[in-house]
Amino acid sequence: MDEEPERTKRWEGGYERTWEILKEDESGSLKATIENILFKAKRKRLCEHHGQVRLGMMRHLYVVVDGSRTMEDQDLKPNRLTSTLKVCITTQETSN
């Protein structure tokens, strides 16, 4: 029979060979290394936590359009105002 390789649980993955990560500083202390590991773990948790907030975030878009007479010029058909709004709506729909 083929033996299956021993698999570790997902939650055990962070605890493999922890002794290789630790390093002593000049005074023989492990404090700085441990603080660095804790800082990285905390930062990773914060990044994961904010991902959920972004999913539920409401987005608002304000479009400020020049309403002067130049927007009524016919160089873009039918006019600049209509062309600007079409491009804005198309861009917003494709990005979201």
Coordinates of C-alpha atoms in Angstrom, one line a residue, residues 10-70:
R10 CA -4.2 24.3 8.5
W11 CA -4.1 25.8 12.0
E12 CA -0.8 23.9 12.7
G13 CA 1.0 25.4 9.7
G14 CA 2.1 28.5 11.6
Y15 CA 3.9 26.4 14.2
E16 CA 6.3 24.4 12.0
R17 CA 9.9 24.8 13.0
T18 CA 9.4 27.9 15.1
W19 CA 12.9 27.5 16.6
E20 CA 14.4 28.5 13.2
I21 CA 12.7 31.9 13.2
L22 CA 14.1 33.0 16.6
K23 CA 17.4 34.8 16.6
E24 CA 19.4 36.3 19.5
D25 CA 20.5 39.9 19.4
E26 CA 23.9 41.2 20.7
S27 CA 22.9 40.8 24.3
G28 CA 21.5 37.3 23.9
S29 CA 17.9 38.4 24.1
L30 CA 15.0 37.1 22.0
K31 CA 12.7 40.0 22.8
A32 CA 13.2 42.0 19.6
T33 CA 12.6 38.9 17.4
I34 CA 9.5 38.0 19.3
E35 CA 8.2 41.5 19.1
N36 CA 8.8 41.5 15.3
I37 CA 6.9 38.2 14.9
L38 CA 4.0 39.6 16.9
F39 CA 4.0 42.8 14.9
K40 CA 3.9 41.0 11.6
A41 CA 1.1 38.7 12.9
K42 CA -1.0 41.7 14.1
R43 CA -0.5 43.5 10.8
K44 CA -1.6 40.4 8.9
R45 CA -4.8 40.1 11.0
L46 CA -5.6 43.8 10.5
C47 CA -5.2 43.5 6.7
E48 CA -7.5 40.4 6.7
H49 CA -10.1 42.2 8.9
H50 CA -10.3 45.3 6.7
G51 CA -11.1 43.1 3.7
Q52 CA -14.6 42.4 5.0
V53 CA -15.2 46.1 5.6
R54 CA -14.4 47.0 2.0
L55 CA -16.9 44.5 0.7
G56 CA -19.8 46.2 2.5
M57 CA -18.6 49.7 1.9
M58 CA -21.0 52.1 0.1
R59 CA -19.5 54.1 -2.7
H60 CA -20.7 57.4 -3.9
L61 CA -19.6 59.2 -7.0
Y62 CA -20.0 62.8 -7.6
V63 CA -19.7 64.0 -11.2
V64 CA -18.9 67.7 -11.6
V65 CA -19.5 68.8 -15.2
D66 CA -18.8 72.2 -16.7
G67 CA -22.2 73.6 -17.5
S68 CA -21.1 76.6 -19.5
R69 CA -21.9 77.3 -23.1
T70 CA -18.8 75.5 -24.4

